[in-house]
């Protein structure tokens, strides 16, 4: 198997950024991935004591498909977020309150539909707004992987060419049978020096039903998976148990069931 592409999502719900490589550390996810999020005003976020909340409390594609029309670019040095629409570019300085307020107001106006309260841009040190952050701190820092063979097979089944970006993964890989990755829970992947322990299947939500270019809900991907496979799972989550560099083209090796990396503890 080989890594095909790598992505991060600096602001939850907005467009991905393609990476030429990424350095990963044990116990951490991709740097700057889901670093910021925008609430729908349904709760008060305490950045000093962040409590993970379900994705439904944030602006994201599962509820607001129009977000896919926005193309964003994040500067990791300045934390300036540029958002591009069809006719303009908007820049928001996320390290200050005025910039965060301006972004929240911009997104509220862009969506043009009632929210449950006043939208707020949020961030907390050491916190990532991943979909599975509600399960545990370890899972919050896991990364998501998608098998491109699975995406192609699902597309063939529903007679649609599926854009893999619908699945909003960190790592897309190729070179193994479709759906085989669902049997890897508890097993270890190696890429160079990096070791990844597969910890959970990824249950798909309505965000995958959104066309990422047109910003419309044109399919029912969770239902299609359920009808085809008898479950809603597509892709897996993995914890980084040893750091290293990942890059497109790198070999991704599935270790034997009994094969353990020297000096590495087995994580439950």
Tab-separated table of C-alpha atoms in Angstrom:
chain	number	residue	atom	x	y	z
A	1	UNK	CA	0.000	0.000	0.000
A	2	UNK	CA	1.065	3.592	-0.541
A	3	UNK	CA	-0.022	6.952	0.806
A	4	UNK	CA	-1.794	8.868	-1.949
A	5	UNK	CA	-2.427	12.247	-0.299
A	6	UNK	CA	-2.485	14.067	3.037
A	7	UNK	CA	-4.883	16.766	4.277
A	8	UNK	CA	-5.559	18.895	7.325
A	9	UNK	CA	-8.595	21.022	8.210
A	10	UNK	CA	-7.486	24.049	10.264
A	11	UNK	CA	-11.066	25.219	10.830
A	12	UNK	CA	-13.653	22.494	11.381
A	13	UNK	CA	-16.215	22.402	8.564
A	14	UNK	CA	-14.233	24.403	6.019
A	15	UNK	CA	-12.121	23.227	3.104
A	16	UNK	CA	-9.061	20.975	3.473
A	17	UNK	CA	-5.438	21.912	2.865
A	18	UNK	CA	-3.340	19.439	0.904
A	19	UNK	CA	0.070	18.705	2.431
A	20	UNK	CA	3.318	17.723	0.719
A	21	UNK	CA	4.387	15.949	3.925
A	22	UNK	CA	3.614	15.960	7.634
A	23	UNK	CA	5.689	15.213	10.734
A	24	UNK	CA	3.659	13.322	13.326
A	25	UNK	CA	4.351	12.806	17.024
A	26	UNK	CA	3.270	10.007	19.325
A	27	UNK	CA	-0.070	10.732	20.969
A	28	UNK	CA	-0.862	13.674	18.691
A	29	UNK	CA	-2.831	14.223	15.511
A	30	UNK	CA	-1.848	16.346	12.508
A	31	UNK	CA	-0.563	19.753	13.568
A	32	UNK	CA	-3.189	22.504	13.063
A	33	UNK	CA	-5.896	19.963	12.214
A	34	UNK	CA	-9.331	21.058	13.528
A	35	UNK	CA	-7.516	23.721	15.557
A	36	UNK	CA	-10.465	26.135	15.329
A	37	UNK	CA	-14.212	25.639	15.108
A	38	UNK	CA	-17.293	27.835	14.935
A	39	UNK	CA	-20.152	27.074	17.302
A	40	UNK	CA	-23.795	27.466	16.312
A	41	UNK	CA	-24.462	29.429	19.499
A	42	UNK	CA	-26.034	26.470	21.307
A	43	UNK	CA	-23.463	26.377	24.139
A	44	UNK	CA	-20.792	28.467	25.837
A	45	UNK	CA	-17.256	27.251	25.158
A	46	UNK	CA	-14.721	27.602	27.985
A	47	UNK	CA	-11.245	27.670	26.462
A	48	UNK	CA	-9.668	27.126	29.904
A	49	UNK	CA	-11.651	23.926	30.461
A	50	UNK	CA	-12.719	22.694	27.022
A	51	UNK	CA	-15.456	20.097	27.038
A	52	UNK	CA	-15.803	18.096	23.800
A	53	UNK	CA	-19.185	18.594	22.141
A	54	UNK	CA	-20.955	16.628	19.372
A	55	UNK	CA	-20.401	17.917	15.861
A	56	UNK	CA	-24.021	19.074	15.680
A	57	UNK	CA	-23.132	22.057	17.894
A	58	UNK	CA	-20.775	23.485	15.279
A	59	UNK	CA	-21.009	24.899	11.785
A	60	UNK	CA	-20.137	21.910	9.593
A	61	UNK	CA	-21.167	20.224	6.342
A	62	UNK	CA	-23.545	17.691	7.856
A	63	UNK	CA	-25.935	20.579	8.619
A	64	UNK	CA	-24.718	23.427	6.417
A	65	UNK	CA	-23.744	22.155	2.979
A	66	UNK	CA	-23.160	25.682	1.621
A	67	UNK	CA	-19.903	25.775	3.580
A	68	UNK	CA	-18.397	23.625	0.826
A	69	UNK	CA	-18.553	26.629	-1.505
A	70	UNK	CA	-15.963	28.448	0.614
A	71	UNK	CA	-12.291	27.812	-0.111
A	72	UNK	CA	-10.017	28.609	2.798
A	73	UNK	CA	-6.286	28.987	3.377
A	74	UNK	CA	-4.705	29.111	6.843
A	75	UNK	CA	-1.364	30.759	7.677
A	76	UNK	CA	0.227	28.710	10.470
A	77	UNK	CA	2.570	31.565	11.454
A	78	UNK	CA	0.052	34.399	11.752
A	79	UNK	CA	-3.177	32.388	12.205
A	80	UNK	CA	-4.765	34.489	9.473
A	81	UNK	CA	-7.550	32.642	7.649
A	82	UNK	CA	-8.304	33.626	4.064
A	83	UNK	CA	-11.693	32.659	2.670
A	84	UNK	CA	-12.384	32.862	-1.040
A	85	UNK	CA	-15.819	33.191	-2.562
A	86	UNK	CA	-16.656	33.431	-6.255
A	87	UNK	CA	-16.082	37.162	-6.311
A	88	UNK	CA	-13.970	38.138	-3.296
A	89	UNK	CA	-11.306	37.242	-0.750
A	90	UNK	CA	-11.752	37.830	2.966
A	91	UNK	CA	-9.014	37.611	5.597
A	92	UNK	CA	-9.636	37.081	9.311
A	93	UNK	CA	-7.030	37.420	12.058
A	94	UNK	CA	-7.935	34.577	14.393
A	95	UNK	CA	-5.519	35.538	17.138
A	96	UNK	CA	-7.648	38.523	18.112
A	97	UNK	CA	-11.238	38.838	19.211
A	98	UNK	CA	-12.260	41.243	16.458
A	99	UNK	CA	-11.025	38.879	13.751
A	100	UNK	CA	-12.876	35.946	15.306
A	101	UNK	CA	-16.069	37.988	15.611
A	102	UNK	CA	-15.760	39.090	11.980
A	103	UNK	CA	-15.414	35.470	10.826
A	104	UNK	CA	-18.408	34.325	12.878
A	105	UNK	CA	-20.510	37.165	11.461
A	106	UNK	CA	-19.331	36.448	7.912
A	107	UNK	CA	-20.258	32.754	8.128
A	108	UNK	CA	-23.633	33.519	9.712
A	109	UNK	CA	-24.492	35.914	6.889
A	110	UNK	CA	-23.156	33.535	4.244
A	111	UNK	CA	-25.288	30.631	5.477
A	112	UNK	CA	-28.373	32.826	5.593
A	113	UNK	CA	-30.382	30.650	7.953
A	114	UNK	CA	-31.211	30.814	11.654
A	115	UNK	CA	-28.722	29.385	14.127
A	116	UNK	CA	-29.454	28.261	17.673
A	117	UNK	CA	-27.664	31.304	19.029
A	118	UNK	CA	-24.789	33.636	18.184
A	119	UNK	CA	-21.978	31.877	16.321
A	120	UNK	CA	-18.559	32.011	17.973
A	121	UNK	CA	-15.077	31.092	16.747
A	122	UNK	CA	-13.439	28.907	19.419
A	123	UNK	CA	-10.054	27.406	20.212
A	124	UNK	CA	-8.298	25.940	23.240
A	125	UNK	CA	-4.669	24.946	23.730
A	126	UNK	CA	-4.184	21.220	23.251
A	127	UNK	CA	-7.745	20.706	21.996
A	128	UNK	CA	-8.767	19.492	18.541
A	129	UNK	CA	-12.348	19.692	17.316
A	130	UNK	CA	-12.380	16.222	15.782
A	131	UNK	CA	-15.657	14.366	15.439
A	132	UNK	CA	-14.580	11.696	17.914
A	133	UNK	CA	-13.229	14.067	20.560
A	134	UNK	CA	-16.352	13.256	22.592
A	135	UNK	CA	-15.125	9.687	23.132
A	136	UNK	CA	-11.701	10.289	24.713
A	137	UNK	CA	-8.675	12.570	24.684
A	138	UNK	CA	-6.666	9.871	22.895
A	139	UNK	CA	-9.257	9.519	20.141
A	140	UNK	CA	-9.433	13.316	19.821
A	141	UNK	CA	-5.807	13.222	18.671
A	142	UNK	CA	-6.191	10.297	16.289
A	143	UNK	CA	-6.060	10.715	12.515
A	144	UNK	CA	-8.525	9.478	9.921
A	145	UNK	CA	-7.630	7.233	6.993
A	146	UNK	CA	-9.568	6.386	3.830
A	147	UNK	CA	-8.905	3.545	1.394
A	148	UNK	CA	-9.324	4.863	-2.144
A	149	UNK	CA	-10.247	1.372	-3.355
A	150	UNK	CA	-13.220	1.500	-0.984
A	151	UNK	CA	-14.301	4.869	-2.395
A	152	UNK	CA	-14.079	3.517	-5.952
A	153	UNK	CA	-16.011	0.370	-5.055
A	154	UNK	CA	-18.773	2.338	-3.357
A	155	UNK	CA	-18.951	4.651	-6.360
A	156	UNK	CA	-19.260	1.688	-8.716
A	157	UNK	CA	-22.047	0.276	-6.558
A	158	UNK	CA	-24.136	3.455	-6.733
A	159	UNK	CA	-23.021	4.246	-10.311
A	160	UNK	CA	-21.444	7.557	-9.287
A	161	UNK	CA	-17.849	8.771	-9.441
A	162	UNK	CA	-17.203	9.826	-5.864
A	163	UNK	CA	-14.785	12.587	-4.924
A	164	UNK	CA	-12.737	11.114	-2.040
A	165	UNK	CA	-12.719	14.543	-0.383
A	166	UNK	CA	-16.312	13.879	0.682
A	167	UNK	CA	-14.841	11.730	3.457
A	168	UNK	CA	-12.614	14.502	4.918
A	169	UNK	CA	-9.726	12.196	5.845
A	170	UNK	CA	-6.203	13.089	6.892
A	171	UNK	CA	-4.609	10.190	4.997
A	172	UNK	CA	-5.807	8.706	1.714
A	173	UNK	CA	-4.074	5.488	0.686
A	174	UNK	CA	-4.301	2.924	-2.094
A	175	UNK	CA	-3.138	-0.560	-2.923
A	176	UNK	CA	-5.272	-2.903	-0.834
A	177	UNK	CA	-8.713	-4.505	-1.343
A	178	UNK	CA	-11.801	-2.377	-0.861
A	179	UNK	CA	-13.271	-2.445	2.655
A	180	UNK	CA	-10.385	-4.568	4.029
A	181	UNK	CA	-9.301	-1.681	6.279
A	182	UNK	CA	-12.377	-2.204	8.443
A	183	UNK	CA	-10.761	-5.385	9.765
A	184	UNK	CA	-7.602	-3.610	10.937
A	185	UNK	CA	-8.861	-2.395	14.333
A	186	UNK	CA	-6.185	-3.309	16.892
A	187	UNK	CA	-3.481	-3.709	14.264
A	188	UNK	CA	-0.491	-1.488	13.483
A	189	UNK	CA	0.505	0.368	10.320
A	190	UNK	CA	4.081	1.423	9.619
A	191	UNK	CA	5.250	4.168	7.272
A	192	UNK	CA	8.958	4.825	7.555
A	193	UNK	CA	9.623	5.438	11.250
A	194	UNK	CA	6.007	6.267	12.037
A	195	UNK	CA	3.720	3.709	13.663
A	196	UNK	CA	-0.066	4.047	13.650
A	197	UNK	CA	-2.363	1.851	15.747
A	198	UNK	CA	-5.831	1.456	14.162
A	199	UNK	CA	-8.326	2.032	16.963
A	200	UNK	CA	-11.775	2.530	15.496
A	201	UNK	CA	-13.893	2.329	12.366
A	202	UNK	CA	-15.271	5.599	11.052
A	203	UNK	CA	-19.040	5.825	11.096
A	204	UNK	CA	-20.148	8.099	8.285
A	205	UNK	CA	-22.463	11.068	8.737
A	206	UNK	CA	-24.490	13.217	6.279
A	207	UNK	CA	-21.432	15.419	5.582
A	208	UNK	CA	-20.340	12.771	3.049
A	209	UNK	CA	-23.536	13.382	1.089
A	210	UNK	CA	-22.400	16.900	0.128
A	211	UNK	CA	-20.812	17.611	-3.251
A	212	UNK	CA	-17.648	19.433	-2.180
A	213	UNK	CA	-17.483	21.555	-5.325
A	214	UNK	CA	-21.145	22.555	-5.727
A	215	UNK	CA	-22.079	22.809	-2.054
A	216	UNK	CA	-25.275	20.779	-2.489
A	217	UNK	CA	-26.509	17.563	-0.884
A	218	UNK	CA	-26.808	15.337	-3.946
A	219	UNK	CA	-26.444	11.809	-2.515
A	220	UNK	CA	-27.185	9.849	0.656
A	221	UNK	CA	-23.827	8.226	1.284
A	222	UNK	CA	-24.556	6.792	4.775
A	223	UNK	CA	-27.699	5.121	3.436
A	224	UNK	CA	-25.836	3.801	0.399
A	225	UNK	CA	-23.151	2.245	2.605
A	226	UNK	CA	-25.792	0.722	4.877
A	227	UNK	CA	-27.727	-0.764	1.960
A	228	UNK	CA	-24.541	-2.131	0.374
A	229	UNK	CA	-22.562	-3.301	3.395
A	230	UNK	CA	-25.049	-3.567	6.260
A	231	UNK	CA	-23.288	-0.916	8.356
A	232	UNK	CA	-22.386	2.794	8.156
A	233	UNK	CA	-18.594	2.442	8.386
A	234	UNK	CA	-16.113	3.725	5.820
A	235	UNK	CA	-12.527	4.393	6.838
A	236	UNK	CA	-10.687	4.060	10.137
A	237	UNK	CA	-9.104	6.150	12.879
A	238	UNK	CA	-5.547	5.540	14.034
A	239	UNK	CA	-3.465	6.776	16.961
A	240	UNK	CA	0.151	7.765	16.394
A	241	UNK	CA	2.220	5.513	18.649
A	242	UNK	CA	5.623	6.456	17.205
A	243	UNK	CA	6.454	9.640	15.353
A	244	UNK	CA	7.933	10.128	11.919
A	245	UNK	CA	7.310	11.789	8.591
A	246	UNK	CA	4.451	10.860	6.253
A	247	UNK	CA	4.417	11.858	2.594
A	248	UNK	CA	2.513	10.923	-0.571
A	249	UNK	CA	4.158	7.958	-2.253
A	250	UNK	CA	5.430	6.477	1.018
A	251	UNK	CA	4.783	2.790	1.588
A	252	UNK	CA	2.153	1.980	4.213
A	253	UNK	CA	2.757	-1.481	5.657
A	254	UNK	CA	0.222	-3.469	7.676
A	255	UNK	CA	2.168	-5.341	10.328
A	256	UNK	CA	1.406	-8.947	11.191
A	257	UNK	CA	-1.068	-9.595	14.015
A	258	UNK	CA	1.681	-10.780	16.357
A	259	UNK	CA	4.330	-8.356	15.149
A	260	UNK	CA	5.147	-5.608	17.651
A	261	UNK	CA	7.507	-2.706	17.107
A	262	UNK	CA	10.619	-2.972	19.328
A	263	UNK	CA	10.239	-0.934	22.470
A	264	UNK	CA	6.681	0.153	21.700
A	265	UNK	CA	3.863	-0.613	24.159
A	266	UNK	CA	0.667	-2.136	22.882
A	267	UNK	CA	-2.114	0.435	23.226
A	268	UNK	CA	-5.623	-0.804	23.971
